[in-house]
mmCIF file of C-alpha atoms in Angstrom:
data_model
loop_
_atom_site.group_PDB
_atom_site.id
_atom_site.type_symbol
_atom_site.label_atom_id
_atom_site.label_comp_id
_atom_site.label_asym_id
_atom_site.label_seq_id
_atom_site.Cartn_x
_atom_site.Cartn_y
_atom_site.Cartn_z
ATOM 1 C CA UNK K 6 47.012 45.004 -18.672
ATOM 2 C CA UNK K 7 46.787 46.800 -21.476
ATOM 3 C CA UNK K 8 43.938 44.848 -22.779
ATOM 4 C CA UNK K 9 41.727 45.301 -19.545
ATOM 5 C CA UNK K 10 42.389 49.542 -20.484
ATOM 6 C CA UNK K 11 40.988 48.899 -23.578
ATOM 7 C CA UNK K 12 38.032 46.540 -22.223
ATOM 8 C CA UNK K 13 37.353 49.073 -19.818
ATOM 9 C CA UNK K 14 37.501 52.164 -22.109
ATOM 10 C CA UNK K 15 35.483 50.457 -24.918
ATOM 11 C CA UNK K 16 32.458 49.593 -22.350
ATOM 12 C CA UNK K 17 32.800 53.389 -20.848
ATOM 13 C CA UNK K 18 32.672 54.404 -24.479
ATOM 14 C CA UNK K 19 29.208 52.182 -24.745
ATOM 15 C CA UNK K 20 28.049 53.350 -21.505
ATOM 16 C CA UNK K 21 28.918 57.357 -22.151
ATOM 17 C CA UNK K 22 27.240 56.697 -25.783
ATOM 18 C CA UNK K 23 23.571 54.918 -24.519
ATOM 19 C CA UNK K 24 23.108 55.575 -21.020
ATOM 20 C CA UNK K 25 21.255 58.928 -21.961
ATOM 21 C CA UNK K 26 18.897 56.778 -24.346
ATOM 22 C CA UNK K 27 18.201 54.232 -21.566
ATOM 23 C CA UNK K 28 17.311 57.208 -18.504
ATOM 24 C CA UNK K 29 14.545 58.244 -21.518
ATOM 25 C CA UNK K 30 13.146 54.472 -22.085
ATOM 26 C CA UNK K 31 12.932 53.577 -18.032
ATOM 27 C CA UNK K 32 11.634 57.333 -16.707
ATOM 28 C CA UNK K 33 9.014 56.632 -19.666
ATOM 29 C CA UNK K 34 7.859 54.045 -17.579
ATOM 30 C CA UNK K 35 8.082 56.498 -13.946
ATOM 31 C CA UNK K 36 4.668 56.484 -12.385
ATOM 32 C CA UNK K 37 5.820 59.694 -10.522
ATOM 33 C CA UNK K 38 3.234 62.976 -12.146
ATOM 34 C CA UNK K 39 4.975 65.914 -10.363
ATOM 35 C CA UNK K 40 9.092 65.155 -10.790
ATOM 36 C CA UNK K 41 9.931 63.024 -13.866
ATOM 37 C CA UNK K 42 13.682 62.066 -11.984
ATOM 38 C CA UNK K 43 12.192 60.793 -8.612
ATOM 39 C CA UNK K 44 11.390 57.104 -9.265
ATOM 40 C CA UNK K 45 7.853 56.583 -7.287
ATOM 41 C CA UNK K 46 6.864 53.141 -9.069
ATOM 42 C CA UNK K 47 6.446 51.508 -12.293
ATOM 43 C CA UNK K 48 3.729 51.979 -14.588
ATOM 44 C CA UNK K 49 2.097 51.657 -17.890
ATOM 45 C CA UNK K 50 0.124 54.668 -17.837
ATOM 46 C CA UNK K 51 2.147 56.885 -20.139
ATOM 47 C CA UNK K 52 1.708 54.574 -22.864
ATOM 48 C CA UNK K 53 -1.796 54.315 -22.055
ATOM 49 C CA UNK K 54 -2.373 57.973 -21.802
ATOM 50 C CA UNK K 55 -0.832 57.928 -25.553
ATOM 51 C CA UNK K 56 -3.351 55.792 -27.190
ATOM 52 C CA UNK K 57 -5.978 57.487 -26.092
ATOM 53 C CA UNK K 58 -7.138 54.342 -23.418
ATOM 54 C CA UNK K 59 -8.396 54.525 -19.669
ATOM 55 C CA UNK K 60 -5.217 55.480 -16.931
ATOM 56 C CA UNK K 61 -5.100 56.241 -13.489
ATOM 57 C CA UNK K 62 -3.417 59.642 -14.529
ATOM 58 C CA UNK K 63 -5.034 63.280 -13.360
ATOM 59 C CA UNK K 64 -5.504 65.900 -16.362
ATOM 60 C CA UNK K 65 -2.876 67.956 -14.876
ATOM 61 C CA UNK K 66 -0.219 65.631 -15.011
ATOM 62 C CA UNK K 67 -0.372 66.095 -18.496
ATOM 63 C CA UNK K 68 0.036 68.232 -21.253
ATOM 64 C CA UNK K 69 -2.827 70.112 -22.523
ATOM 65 C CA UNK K 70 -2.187 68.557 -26.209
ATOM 66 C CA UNK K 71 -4.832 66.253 -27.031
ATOM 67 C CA UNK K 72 -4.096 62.418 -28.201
ATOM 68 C CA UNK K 73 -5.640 63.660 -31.108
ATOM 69 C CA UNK K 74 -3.033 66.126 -32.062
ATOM 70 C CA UNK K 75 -0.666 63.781 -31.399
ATOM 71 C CA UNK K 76 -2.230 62.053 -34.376
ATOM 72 C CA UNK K 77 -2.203 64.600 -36.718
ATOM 73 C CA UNK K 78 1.497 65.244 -36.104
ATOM 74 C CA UNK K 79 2.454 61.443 -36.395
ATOM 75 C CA UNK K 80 0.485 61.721 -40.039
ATOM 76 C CA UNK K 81 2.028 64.719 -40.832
ATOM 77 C CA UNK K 82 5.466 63.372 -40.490
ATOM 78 C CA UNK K 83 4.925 60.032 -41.959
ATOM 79 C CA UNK K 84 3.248 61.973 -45.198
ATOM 80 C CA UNK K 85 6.307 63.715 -45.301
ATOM 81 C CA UNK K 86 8.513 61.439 -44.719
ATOM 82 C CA UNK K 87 7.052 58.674 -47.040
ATOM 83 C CA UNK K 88 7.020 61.488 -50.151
ATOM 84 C CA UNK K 89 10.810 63.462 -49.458
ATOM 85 C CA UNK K 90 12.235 60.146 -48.737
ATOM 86 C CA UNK K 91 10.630 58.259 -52.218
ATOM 87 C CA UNK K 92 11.513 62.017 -54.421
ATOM 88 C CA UNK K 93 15.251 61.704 -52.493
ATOM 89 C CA UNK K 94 15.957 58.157 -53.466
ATOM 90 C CA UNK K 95 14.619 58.677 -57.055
ATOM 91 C CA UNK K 96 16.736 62.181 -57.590
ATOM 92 C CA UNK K 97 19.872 61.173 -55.178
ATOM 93 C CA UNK K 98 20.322 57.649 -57.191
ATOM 94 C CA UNK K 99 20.087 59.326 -60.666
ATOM 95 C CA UNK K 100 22.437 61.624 -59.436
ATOM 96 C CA UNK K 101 25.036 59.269 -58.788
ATOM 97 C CA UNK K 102 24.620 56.916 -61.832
ATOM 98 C CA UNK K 103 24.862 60.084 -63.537
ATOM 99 C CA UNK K 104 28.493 61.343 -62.011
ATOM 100 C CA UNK K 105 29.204 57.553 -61.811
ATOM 101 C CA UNK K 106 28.842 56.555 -65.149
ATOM 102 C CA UNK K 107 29.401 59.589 -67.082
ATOM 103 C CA UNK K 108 33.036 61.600 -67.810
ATOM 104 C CA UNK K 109 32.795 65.332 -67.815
ATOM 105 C CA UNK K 110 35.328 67.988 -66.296
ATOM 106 C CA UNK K 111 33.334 69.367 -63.416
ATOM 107 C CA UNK K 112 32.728 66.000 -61.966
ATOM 108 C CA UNK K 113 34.481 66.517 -59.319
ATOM 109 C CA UNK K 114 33.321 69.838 -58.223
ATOM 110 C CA UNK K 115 29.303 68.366 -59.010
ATOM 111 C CA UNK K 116 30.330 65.620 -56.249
ATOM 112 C CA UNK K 117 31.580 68.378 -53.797
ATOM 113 C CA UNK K 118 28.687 70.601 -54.222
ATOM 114 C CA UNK K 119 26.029 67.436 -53.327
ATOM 115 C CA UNK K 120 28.295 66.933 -50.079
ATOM 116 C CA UNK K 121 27.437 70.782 -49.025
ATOM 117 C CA UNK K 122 23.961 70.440 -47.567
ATOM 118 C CA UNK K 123 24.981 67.548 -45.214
ATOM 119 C CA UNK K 124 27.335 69.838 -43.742
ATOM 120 C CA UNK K 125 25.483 72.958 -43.645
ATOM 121 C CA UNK K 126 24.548 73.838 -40.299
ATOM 122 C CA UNK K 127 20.251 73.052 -39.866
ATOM 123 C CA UNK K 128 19.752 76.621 -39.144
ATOM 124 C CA UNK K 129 21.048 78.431 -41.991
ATOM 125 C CA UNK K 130 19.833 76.113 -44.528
ATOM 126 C CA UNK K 131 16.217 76.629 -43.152
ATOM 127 C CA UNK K 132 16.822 80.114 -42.990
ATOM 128 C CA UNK K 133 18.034 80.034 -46.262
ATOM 129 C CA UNK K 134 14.971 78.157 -47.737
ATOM 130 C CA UNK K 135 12.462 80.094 -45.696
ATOM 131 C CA UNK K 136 13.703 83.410 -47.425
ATOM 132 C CA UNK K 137 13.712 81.567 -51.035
ATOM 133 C CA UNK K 138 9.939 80.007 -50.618
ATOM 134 C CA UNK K 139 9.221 83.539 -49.371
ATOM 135 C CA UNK K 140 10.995 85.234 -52.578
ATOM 136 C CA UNK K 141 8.987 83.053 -55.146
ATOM 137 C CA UNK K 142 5.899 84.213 -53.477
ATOM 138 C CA UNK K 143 5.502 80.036 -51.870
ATOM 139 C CA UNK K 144 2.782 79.575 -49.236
ATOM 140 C CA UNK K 145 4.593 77.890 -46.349
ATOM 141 C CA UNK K 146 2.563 74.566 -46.329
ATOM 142 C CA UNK K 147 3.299 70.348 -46.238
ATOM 143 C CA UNK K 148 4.300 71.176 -49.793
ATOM 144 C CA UNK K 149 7.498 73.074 -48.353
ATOM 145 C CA UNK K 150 8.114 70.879 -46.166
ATOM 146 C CA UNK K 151 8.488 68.076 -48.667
ATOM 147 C CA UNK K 152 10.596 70.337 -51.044
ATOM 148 C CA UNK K 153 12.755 71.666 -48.298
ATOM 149 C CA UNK K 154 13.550 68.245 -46.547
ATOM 150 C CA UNK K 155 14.436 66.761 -50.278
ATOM 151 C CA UNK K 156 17.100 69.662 -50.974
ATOM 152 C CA UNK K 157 19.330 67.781 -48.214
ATOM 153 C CA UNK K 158 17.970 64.539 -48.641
ATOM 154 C CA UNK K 159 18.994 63.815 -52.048
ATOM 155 C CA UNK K 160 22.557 64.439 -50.662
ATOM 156 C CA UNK K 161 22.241 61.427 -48.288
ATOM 157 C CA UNK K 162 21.328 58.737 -50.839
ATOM 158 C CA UNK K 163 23.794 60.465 -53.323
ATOM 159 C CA UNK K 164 26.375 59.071 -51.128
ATOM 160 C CA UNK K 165 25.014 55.927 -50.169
ATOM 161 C CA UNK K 166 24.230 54.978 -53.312
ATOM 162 C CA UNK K 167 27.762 56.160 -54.392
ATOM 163 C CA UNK K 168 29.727 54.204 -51.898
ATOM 164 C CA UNK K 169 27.494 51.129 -53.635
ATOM 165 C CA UNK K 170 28.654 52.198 -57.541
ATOM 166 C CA UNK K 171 32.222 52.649 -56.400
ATOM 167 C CA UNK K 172 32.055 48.576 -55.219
ATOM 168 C CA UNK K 173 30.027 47.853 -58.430
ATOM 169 C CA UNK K 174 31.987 45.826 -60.987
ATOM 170 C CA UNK K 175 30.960 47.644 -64.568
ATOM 171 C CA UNK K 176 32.585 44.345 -66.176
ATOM 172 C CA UNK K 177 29.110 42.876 -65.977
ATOM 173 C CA UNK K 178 27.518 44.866 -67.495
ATOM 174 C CA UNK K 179 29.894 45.116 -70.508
ATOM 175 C CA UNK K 180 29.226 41.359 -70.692
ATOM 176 C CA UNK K 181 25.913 42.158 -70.579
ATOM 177 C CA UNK K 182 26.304 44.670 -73.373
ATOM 178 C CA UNK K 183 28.331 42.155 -75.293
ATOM 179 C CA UNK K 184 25.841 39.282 -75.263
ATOM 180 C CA UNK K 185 23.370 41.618 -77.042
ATOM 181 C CA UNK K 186 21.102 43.346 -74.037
ATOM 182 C CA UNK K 187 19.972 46.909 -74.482
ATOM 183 C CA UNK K 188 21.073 50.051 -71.698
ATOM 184 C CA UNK K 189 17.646 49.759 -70.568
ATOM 185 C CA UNK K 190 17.974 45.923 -70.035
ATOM 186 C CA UNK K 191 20.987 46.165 -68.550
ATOM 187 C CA UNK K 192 19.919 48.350 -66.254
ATOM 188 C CA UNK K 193 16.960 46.624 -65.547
ATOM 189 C CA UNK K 194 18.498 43.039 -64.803
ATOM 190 C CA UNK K 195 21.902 43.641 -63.978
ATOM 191 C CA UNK K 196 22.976 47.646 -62.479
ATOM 192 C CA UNK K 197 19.585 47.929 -60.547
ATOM 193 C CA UNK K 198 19.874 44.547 -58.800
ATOM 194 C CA UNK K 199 23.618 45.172 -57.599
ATOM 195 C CA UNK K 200 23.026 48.902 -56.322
ATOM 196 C CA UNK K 201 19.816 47.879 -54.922
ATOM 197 C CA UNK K 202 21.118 47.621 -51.051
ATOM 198 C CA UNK K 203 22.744 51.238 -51.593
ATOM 199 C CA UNK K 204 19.342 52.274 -53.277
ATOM 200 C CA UNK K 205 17.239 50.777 -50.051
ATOM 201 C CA UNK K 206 20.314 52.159 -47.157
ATOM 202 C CA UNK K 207 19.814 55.370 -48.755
ATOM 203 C CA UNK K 208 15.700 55.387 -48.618
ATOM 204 C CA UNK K 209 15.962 54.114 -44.835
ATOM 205 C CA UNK K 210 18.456 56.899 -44.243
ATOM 206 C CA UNK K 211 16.158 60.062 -45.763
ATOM 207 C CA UNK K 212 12.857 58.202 -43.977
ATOM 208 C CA UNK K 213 15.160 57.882 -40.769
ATOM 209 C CA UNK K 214 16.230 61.710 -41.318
ATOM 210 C CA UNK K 215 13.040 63.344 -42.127
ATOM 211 C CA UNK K 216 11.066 61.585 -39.212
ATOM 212 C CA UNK K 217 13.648 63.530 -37.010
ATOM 213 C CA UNK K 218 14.174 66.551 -38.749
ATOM 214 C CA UNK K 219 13.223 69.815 -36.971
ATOM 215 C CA UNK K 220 15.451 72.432 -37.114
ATOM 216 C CA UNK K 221 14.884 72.842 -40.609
ATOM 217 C CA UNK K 222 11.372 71.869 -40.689
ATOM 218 C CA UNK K 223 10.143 74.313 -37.971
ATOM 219 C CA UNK K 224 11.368 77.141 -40.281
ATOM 220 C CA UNK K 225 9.289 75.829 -43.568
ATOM 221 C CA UNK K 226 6.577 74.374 -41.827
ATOM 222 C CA UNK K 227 4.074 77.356 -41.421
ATOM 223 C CA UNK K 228 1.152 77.295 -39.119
ATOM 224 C CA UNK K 229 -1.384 73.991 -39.434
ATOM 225 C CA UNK K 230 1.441 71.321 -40.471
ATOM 226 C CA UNK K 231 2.792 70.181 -37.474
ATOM 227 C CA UNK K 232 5.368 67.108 -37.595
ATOM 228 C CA UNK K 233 5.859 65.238 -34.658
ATOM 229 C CA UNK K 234 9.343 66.644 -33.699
ATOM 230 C CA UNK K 235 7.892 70.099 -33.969
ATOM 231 C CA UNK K 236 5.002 68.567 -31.529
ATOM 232 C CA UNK K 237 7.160 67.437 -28.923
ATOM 233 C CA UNK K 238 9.277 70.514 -29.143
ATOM 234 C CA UNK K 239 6.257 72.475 -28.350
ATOM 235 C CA UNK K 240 5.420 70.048 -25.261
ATOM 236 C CA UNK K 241 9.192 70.495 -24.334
ATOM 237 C CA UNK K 242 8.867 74.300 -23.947
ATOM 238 C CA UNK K 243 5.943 73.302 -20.980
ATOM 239 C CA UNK K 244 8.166 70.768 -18.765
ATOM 240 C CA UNK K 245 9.391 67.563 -19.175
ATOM 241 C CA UNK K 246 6.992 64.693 -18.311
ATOM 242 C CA UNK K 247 7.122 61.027 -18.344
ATOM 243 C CA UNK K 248 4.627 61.236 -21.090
ATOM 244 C CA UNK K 249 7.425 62.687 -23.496
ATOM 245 C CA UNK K 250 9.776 60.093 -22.705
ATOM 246 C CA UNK K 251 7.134 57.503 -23.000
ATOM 247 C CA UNK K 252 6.612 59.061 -26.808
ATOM 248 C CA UNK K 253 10.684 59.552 -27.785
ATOM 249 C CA UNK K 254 10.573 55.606 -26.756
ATOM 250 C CA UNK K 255 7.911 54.800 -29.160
ATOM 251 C CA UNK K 256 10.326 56.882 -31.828
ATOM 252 C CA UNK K 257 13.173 54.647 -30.843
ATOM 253 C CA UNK K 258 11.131 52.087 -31.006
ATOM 254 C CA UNK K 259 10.362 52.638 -34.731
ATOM 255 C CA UNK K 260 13.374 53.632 -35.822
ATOM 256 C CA UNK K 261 14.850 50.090 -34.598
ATOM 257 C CA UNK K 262 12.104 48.556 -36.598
ATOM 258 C CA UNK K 263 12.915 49.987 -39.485
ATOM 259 C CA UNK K 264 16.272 49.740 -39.703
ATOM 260 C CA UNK K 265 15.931 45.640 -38.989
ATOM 261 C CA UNK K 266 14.156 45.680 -41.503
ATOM 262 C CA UNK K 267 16.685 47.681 -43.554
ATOM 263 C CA UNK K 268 19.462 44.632 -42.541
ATOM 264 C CA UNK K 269 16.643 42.163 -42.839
ATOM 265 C CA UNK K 270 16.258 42.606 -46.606
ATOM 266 C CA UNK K 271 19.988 43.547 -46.784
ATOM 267 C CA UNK K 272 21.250 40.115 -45.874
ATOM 268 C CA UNK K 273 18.692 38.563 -47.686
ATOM 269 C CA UNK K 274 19.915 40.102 -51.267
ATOM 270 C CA UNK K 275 23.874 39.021 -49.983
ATOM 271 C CA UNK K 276 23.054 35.431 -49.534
#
């Protein structure tokens, strides 16, 4: 009996936990153009209307955003994205080699200060960096954007890469040491190689992160830089259409690719 409970509580757990996902992915798929949540057929359209190719769809069922803004948000974000996530997993991994491997008496208060931004509620720490970009005399541009999604970032991979360091037997590389190899050889051949799957989790979880991001990005952004979250907000604030959902699946989408790809080259480096 008691097992059944637990059956049944762990698949309402499931159901509570993706069921809201799932609505998004089949409305994206509604052919319905006035009321997103009455079903009036199935349809490709959506998707269609997305990459710019021929649909059945009337130019008021859609948003006034053209595909090609759509674009230019998708670019924005990825350039953002690709650069905060590659500065994150350079600065977050020294970071933690550095409190790792080194003994000094604020080591413990260094680690506690790196966990702040990941709490920090979104809103204050954009605040906060709006007012300090703004006090240095910083044109809000993609460069802020990059610098302000790093600040937090680093934090992320500081702990992934952590976690990895803790599980990280140094007694190798004292034998390395011992059979004559330099630090930087050492490094090189054996430390790298054995943090590398914290090094890579961390860079998936900043790319992940900063894709997403918009609380703190919509404060640092500026006019003319437009991420994609920030772009769908803005089509948000005119009504929800199948077109969004058809758009937050193509999100899911990629964020499924790319963390399979994450456990892809993860298992690979175990076996």
């Amino acid at each position: 009996m008691l097992r059944r409970i637990l059956s049944l509580y762990g698949l309402l757990f499931f159901v509570f936990i993706y069921a809201p996902i799932l609505l998004v992915v089949v409305y994206s798929f509604n052919a319905n153009t006035v009321n997103m949540m009455i079903w009036s057929g199935f349809t490709f359209d959506w998707y269609r209307q997305i990459f710019g190719l021929e649909t059945s769809i009337t130019n008021s069922a859609t948003y006034v955003d053209s595909s090609d803004q759509l674009y230019a948000s998708i670019r924005t974000s990825l350039t953002v994205a690709v650069s905060t996530s590659a500065l994150s997993t350079v600065f977050g991994t020294a970071l933690a080699l550095a409190v790792a491997r080194y003994r000094f008496r604020l080591a413990g208060f260094y680690r506690t200060l790196m966990m702040v931004p990941m709490i920090m509620p979104d809103i204050v720490l954009g605040l906060a960096l709006l007012i300090f970009f703004i006090t240095i005399g910083m044109n809000l541009s993609l460069l802020t954007i990059i610098i302000g999604q790093s600040t937090f970032l680093i934090s992320y991979v500081f702990v992934t890469v952590s976690a990895r360091l803790a599980e990280f037997d140094t007694s190798v590389e004292e034998a390395s040491a011992d059979l004559g190899a330099t630090p930087a050889q050492t490094f090189r051949k054996v430390t790298l190689p054995g943090i590398a799957p914290g090094i890579l989790g961390g860079w998936l979880l900043a790319f992940i992160i900063s894709m997403d991001d918009l609380v703190i990005t919509y404060f640092i952004a500026g006019t003319g830089n437009t991420t994609l979250p920030i772009h769908i907000w803005g089509m948000l604030r005119r009504g929800i259409k199948p077109e969004i959902n058809a758009i937050a699946t193509l999100m899911l989408l990629f964020t499924l690719v790319i963390a399979a790809v994450g456990l892809y080259f993860r298992s690979r480096r175990q076996k």
